[in-house]
Amino acid sequence: MRITIEYEASWRNSFLDPATSNNEALPKEGRKFIGSMTKLKNAENYISRHVTVDTVMGILNRLVGDQRKLYQARSSNNYYFRYVESKIKFEDKPEYINSEIVFIRNISGSTDQNSYTGMVNNHDPIFTSDYSREFWSILAMDFQELCLFITNGSKFNKTIELNPLVIIDRLEEIHKMKSVLNESHVFTAHKVLSESFEKFKGLNNKGEVLPISLYCSSLYLQLDRLGGAYNMDTAKTKSGGLSGVSNNGFTKKDFMNRYTTGDKKKIWGNPYMRENFVKGEGRSRQLLTKASGKLVINIDIDREQAKKLQSDIEYAGVSSFYLGKKGLAYISDMRI
């Protein structure tokens, strides 16, 4: 028996955590969404999909009117294809493959990494206390001055406006600074911070020093040093750190969350797109893949069984269906 299915715009990517599967019971918290812009920075989360035997069996079950999940149908006593599944072969023949940008919904409640909501509060004690000006002066130093501050505690008459927006802008400016060679006074500064903070890394894949890591860890260094002269409790979070700032960098949404009246800004979707930059080749984009074509299913069963399957498909009356994920598919030919 041969069943030919024509399909249009079948999605060929997955947005869910591959550690879980539709071939097993759904976890209590559901399958994790890995199609957000943040998750897609990891190449492993851009997942391509093709037609598999599970895809074919899901379609055949749908065609005979069984709407259970495939693993539920297979584990039941009345599984329609129990003795037929091993006799099924298929051939996927995509005729057109397109790449498109689509906006996908994300209902997991992720928050925007670079946004905030509510009024900005610049009256937090970390900006108005007797230690504030000296504490934040770290961000006003240039890189050479910062290294001297780290290695021998040098002080510089530098100030920065005590406003969370000004401070986060300065952090973003520092984040764009190029990495520097790990040598001379930079090497010494990096060594001091490595010995002071267990979580500090401060190096990229080439072994070069990242300025943003040195600035952020220097804030923690200043926190400790000023602790001998001031009560620094109001600068710390409940866990003893700095809000939104780690030893290696910062997160804008976490930093601003403490100094605004609103909650973190939720996002409910994003374009499905992964950007990649390869030195010497340039920037590339990976988008959603859609395929259109034919799926031919051959079932090696005798004539009477084929007639029974054909009539059951016709009685179920499924006129159109998804192929894999989304798209539109229908039976164009069925021969015994």
Coordinates of N, CA and C in Angstrom, one line a residue, residues 130-210:
D130 N 27.4 58.4 52.6 CA 28.7 59.0 52.7 C 29.8 58.3 51.9
Y131 N 29.6 57.0 51.6 CA 30.6 56.3 50.8 C 30.3 56.3 49.3
S132 N 29.2 56.8 48.9 CA 28.7 56.6 47.5 C 29.7 57.2 46.5
R133 N 30.1 58.4 46.7 CA 30.9 59.0 45.6 C 32.2 58.3 45.5
E134 N 32.8 57.9 46.6 CA 34.1 57.2 46.5 C 33.9 55.8 45.9
F135 N 32.8 55.2 46.3 CA 32.5 53.8 45.8 C 32.4 53.8 44.3
W136 N 31.5 54.6 43.8 CA 31.3 54.6 42.3 C 32.4 55.3 41.5
S137 N 33.4 55.9 42.2 CA 34.5 56.5 41.4 C 35.3 55.5 40.6
I138 N 35.1 54.3 40.9 CA 35.8 53.2 40.2 C 35.5 53.3 38.7
L139 N 34.2 53.6 38.4 CA 33.7 53.6 37.0 C 34.2 54.8 36.3
A140 N 34.7 55.9 37.0 CA 35.2 57.1 36.4 C 36.6 57.0 36.0
M141 N 37.3 56.0 36.5 CA 38.8 55.8 36.2 C 38.9 55.3 34.8
D142 N 40.1 55.7 34.2 CA 40.4 55.0 32.9 C 41.1 53.7 33.3
F143 N 41.4 52.9 32.2 CA 41.9 51.6 32.5 C 43.2 51.5 33.2
Q144 N 44.1 52.4 32.8 CA 45.4 52.5 33.5 C 45.3 52.8 35.0
E145 N 44.4 53.8 35.3 CA 44.2 54.1 36.7 C 43.5 53.0 37.4
L146 N 42.7 52.3 36.8 CA 42.0 51.1 37.4 C 43.0 50.1 37.8
C147 N 44.0 49.8 36.9 CA 45.0 48.8 37.3 C 45.8 49.2 38.5
L148 N 46.2 50.5 38.5 CA 46.9 51.0 39.7 C 46.1 50.9 41.0
F149 N 44.8 51.2 40.8 CA 43.9 51.1 42.0 C 43.9 49.6 42.5
I150 N 43.8 48.7 41.6 CA 43.8 47.3 42.0 C 45.1 46.8 42.6
T151 N 46.2 47.2 42.0 CA 47.5 46.6 42.4 C 48.0 47.2 43.7
N152 N 47.9 48.6 43.8 CA 48.5 49.2 45.0 C 47.5 50.2 45.8
G153 N 46.2 50.1 45.4 CA 45.3 51.0 46.1 C 45.3 52.4 45.8
S154 N 45.9 52.8 44.7 CA 46.0 54.3 44.3 C 44.6 54.9 44.3
K155 N 44.6 56.2 44.7 CA 43.3 56.9 44.7 C 43.4 58.0 43.6
F156 N 42.3 58.3 43.0 CA 42.2 59.3 42.0 C 41.0 60.2 42.2
N157 N 41.2 61.4 42.0 CA 40.0 62.4 42.2 C 39.1 62.3 41.0
K158 N 38.4 61.2 40.9 CA 37.5 61.0 39.8 C 36.1 60.8 40.3
T159 N 35.1 61.4 39.6 CA 33.7 61.2 40.1 C 32.8 60.9 38.9
I160 N 31.7 60.3 39.2 CA 30.7 60.0 38.2 C 29.3 60.4 38.9
E161 N 28.4 60.9 38.0 CA 27.1 61.3 38.6 C 26.4 60.1 39.2
L162 N 25.9 60.3 40.4 CA 25.3 59.2 41.2 C 23.9 59.0 40.8
N163 N 23.7 58.4 39.7 CA 22.4 58.2 39.1 C 22.4 56.8 38.4
P164 N 21.5 56.0 38.7 CA 21.5 54.6 38.1 C 21.6 54.6 36.6
L165 N 20.9 55.5 35.9 CA 21.0 55.6 34.5 C 22.4 55.9 34.0
V166 N 23.0 56.9 34.7 CA 24.4 57.2 34.3 C 25.4 56.1 34.5
I167 N 25.2 55.4 35.6 CA 26.1 54.3 36.0 C 25.9 53.1 35.0
I168 N 24.6 52.8 34.7 CA 24.4 51.7 33.7 C 24.9 52.0 32.3
D169 N 24.8 53.3 32.0 CA 25.4 53.7 30.7 C 26.9 53.6 30.6
R170 N 27.5 53.9 31.8 CA 29.0 53.8 31.9 C 29.4 52.3 31.8
L171 N 28.6 51.5 32.5 CA 28.9 50.0 32.4 C 28.8 49.5 31.0
E172 N 27.8 50.0 30.3 CA 27.6 49.5 28.9 C 28.8 50.0 28.0
E173 N 29.2 51.2 28.3 CA 30.3 51.8 27.6 C 31.6 51.0 27.8
I174 N 31.8 50.6 29.1 CA 33.0 49.8 29.4 C 32.9 48.4 28.7
H175 N 31.7 47.9 28.7 CA 31.5 46.6 28.1 C 31.9 46.5 26.6
K176 N 31.9 47.7 26.0 CA 32.3 47.7 24.6 C 33.8 47.9 24.4
M177 N 34.5 48.1 25.5 CA 36.0 48.2 25.4 C 36.6 47.0 24.9
K178 N 37.6 47.1 24.0 CA 38.3 45.9 23.5 C 39.1 45.2 24.6
S179 N 39.3 43.9 24.4 CA 40.1 43.1 25.3 C 41.6 43.6 25.2
V180 N 42.4 43.4 26.2 CA 43.8 43.8 26.2 C 44.7 42.6 26.5
L181 N 45.9 42.7 26.1 CA 46.9 41.6 26.4 C 47.1 41.5 27.9
N182 N 47.2 40.2 28.3 CA 47.4 39.9 29.7 C 48.9 40.0 30.0
E183 N 49.5 41.2 30.2 CA 50.9 41.3 30.4 C 51.1 42.6 31.2
S184 N 52.3 42.7 31.8 CA 52.7 43.9 32.5 C 51.8 44.2 33.7
H185 N 51.4 45.4 33.8 CA 50.5 45.8 34.9 C 49.1 45.2 34.8
V186 N 48.7 44.9 33.6 CA 47.4 44.3 33.5 C 47.4 42.9 34.1
F187 N 48.5 42.2 33.8 CA 48.7 40.8 34.3 C 48.7 40.9 35.9
T188 N 49.4 41.9 36.4 CA 49.4 42.0 37.9 C 48.0 42.3 38.5
A189 N 47.3 43.2 37.8 CA 45.9 43.5 38.3 C 45.0 42.3 38.2
H190 N 45.2 41.5 37.1 CA 44.3 40.3 36.9 C 44.7 39.3 38.0
K191 N 46.0 39.2 38.3 CA 46.4 38.2 39.4 C 45.8 38.6 40.7
V192 N 45.8 39.9 41.0 CA 45.3 40.4 42.3 C 43.8 40.0 42.5
L193 N 43.1 40.3 41.4 CA 41.6 40.0 41.5 C 41.4 38.4 41.5
S194 N 42.2 37.7 40.8 CA 42.0 36.2 40.8 C 42.2 35.7 42.2
E195 N 43.2 36.2 42.9 CA 43.5 35.8 44.3 C 42.4 36.3 45.3
S196 N 41.7 37.4 44.9 CA 40.8 38.0 45.8 C 39.4 37.4 45.7
F197 N 39.0 37.0 44.4 CA 37.7 36.5 44.2 C 37.7 35.2 43.5
E198 N 37.1 34.2 44.1 CA 37.1 32.8 43.5 C 36.4 32.8 42.2
K199 N 35.3 33.5 42.0 CA 34.5 33.5 40.8 C 35.0 34.3 39.7
F200 N 36.0 35.1 39.9 CA 36.6 36.0 38.9 C 37.3 35.2 37.8
K201 N 37.0 35.5 36.6 CA 37.7 34.9 35.4 C 38.4 35.9 34.6
G202 N 37.7 36.8 34.0 CA 38.3 38.0 33.3 C 39.1 37.8 32.1
L203 N 39.0 36.6 31.5 CA 39.7 36.3 30.2 C 38.8 35.8 29.2
N204 N 39.1 36.2 27.9 CA 38.4 35.6 26.8 C 39.0 34.3 26.3
N205 N 38.5 33.8 25.2 CA 39.1 32.5 24.7 C 40.5 32.6 24.3
K206 N 41.0 33.8 24.0 CA 42.4 34.0 23.5 C 43.3 34.3 24.7
G207 N 42.8 34.3 25.9 CA 43.6 34.6 27.1 C 43.8 36.1 27.3
E208 N 43.1 36.9 26.6 CA 43.2 38.4 26.8 C 42.2 38.8 27.9
V209 N 42.6 39.9 28.5 CA 41.8 40.4 29.7 C 40.6 41.3 29.2
L210 N 39.5 41.0 29.8 CA 38.3 41.7 29.5 C 38.1 42.9 30.5

